[in-house]
């Protein structure tokens, strides 16, 4: 989709192919194609000589988890028309980086799931802000994994999720501005200590938040 100036957003996830085709369908039906080369990055990969434990979900847990999962999928599918994707993103909060995007363990040759966001640990109760303009498409407390969760749509299929919040200051449907206080850092859900897990997705692609912000000051 193009905006009124003919601009668009597209991105590639951690395990993207090295070569992809960008195609555009013009108003007259003509299709223009361009081959893009995706440069690989170095990831924090740890190889351990232990077997990968089965991640089978129990029926009892899935009964709790399924409506949460469906709510997250539905929220991320919303198209609000926000233009926050055009902005230079700011840090939601500054602090020690306790977990980086893309980190992964390989268990005797079998890969585990990689870390899908950026963990920032400034301390419990520290306020965090919206990194760009957007519309709140999900604001819930008590989710089994995420705890207090906020998802903001920035437009063009780009959205930010903020996990483990101790306090949420926005509601679904709220229009938020860059730098607006939206919640406080916590350790709710499945968290070993207080931190903000910030993840960014563009449609089905998970993106590294560090690519969106300048180094911490």
PDB file of N, CA and C in Angstrom, residues 91 93-98 119-122 216:
ATOM      1  N   UNK A  91      13.480   5.752  21.833  1.00  0.00           N
ATOM      2  CA  UNK A  91      13.479   4.672  22.810  1.00  0.00           C
ATOM      3  C   UNK A  91      12.233   4.777  23.695  1.00  0.00           C
ATOM      4  N   UNK A  93      12.058   3.504  26.601  1.00  0.00           N
ATOM      5  CA  UNK A  93      12.708   3.741  27.882  1.00  0.00           C
ATOM      6  C   UNK A  93      14.172   3.399  27.694  1.00  0.00           C
ATOM      7  N   UNK A  94      15.039   4.082  28.431  1.00  0.00           N
ATOM      8  CA  UNK A  94      16.460   3.774  28.337  1.00  0.00           C
ATOM      9  C   UNK A  94      16.899   3.006  29.571  1.00  0.00           C
ATOM     10  N   UNK A  95      17.835   2.092  29.385  1.00  0.00           N
ATOM     11  CA  UNK A  95      18.332   1.282  30.490  1.00  0.00           C
ATOM     12  C   UNK A  95      19.214   0.161  29.977  1.00  0.00           C
ATOM     13  N   UNK A  96      19.589  -0.715  30.881  1.00  0.00           N
ATOM     14  CA  UNK A  96      20.453  -1.841  30.524  1.00  0.00           C
ATOM     15  C   UNK A  96      19.731  -2.779  29.556  1.00  0.00           C
ATOM     16  N   UNK A  97      20.427  -3.172  28.496  1.00  0.00           N
ATOM     17  CA  UNK A  97      19.872  -4.133  27.547  1.00  0.00           C
ATOM     18  C   UNK A  97      20.125  -5.531  28.113  1.00  0.00           C
ATOM     19  N   UNK A  98      19.064  -6.213  28.518  1.00  0.00           N
ATOM     20  CA  UNK A  98      19.209  -7.527  29.142  1.00  0.00           C
ATOM     21  C   UNK A  98      18.920  -8.677  28.184  1.00  0.00           C
ATOM     22  N   UNK A 119      14.938  -6.585  25.181  1.00  0.00           N
ATOM     23  CA  UNK A 119      14.638  -6.452  26.605  1.00  0.00           C
ATOM     24  C   UNK A 119      15.434  -5.291  27.184  1.00  0.00           C
ATOM     25  N   UNK A 120      14.729  -4.359  27.812  1.00  0.00           N
ATOM     26  CA  UNK A 120      15.350  -3.189  28.431  1.00  0.00           C
ATOM     27  C   UNK A 120      15.007  -3.216  29.912  1.00  0.00           C
ATOM     28  N   UNK A 121      16.028  -3.124  30.773  1.00  0.00           N
ATOM     29  CA  UNK A 121      15.820  -3.265  32.218  1.00  0.00           C
ATOM     30  C   UNK A 121      16.250  -2.000  32.953  1.00  0.00           C
ATOM     31  N   UNK A 122      15.380  -0.993  33.043  1.00  0.00           N
ATOM     32  CA  UNK A 122      15.706   0.236  33.750  1.00  0.00           C
ATOM     33  C   UNK A 122      15.328   0.198  35.222  1.00  0.00           C
ATOM     34  N   UNK A 216      21.598   4.673  22.652  1.00  0.00           N
ATOM     35  CA  UNK A 216      21.157   5.363  23.858  1.00  0.00           C
ATOM     36  C   UNK A 216      22.130   6.483  24.203  1.00  0.00           C
TER      37      UNK A 216
END
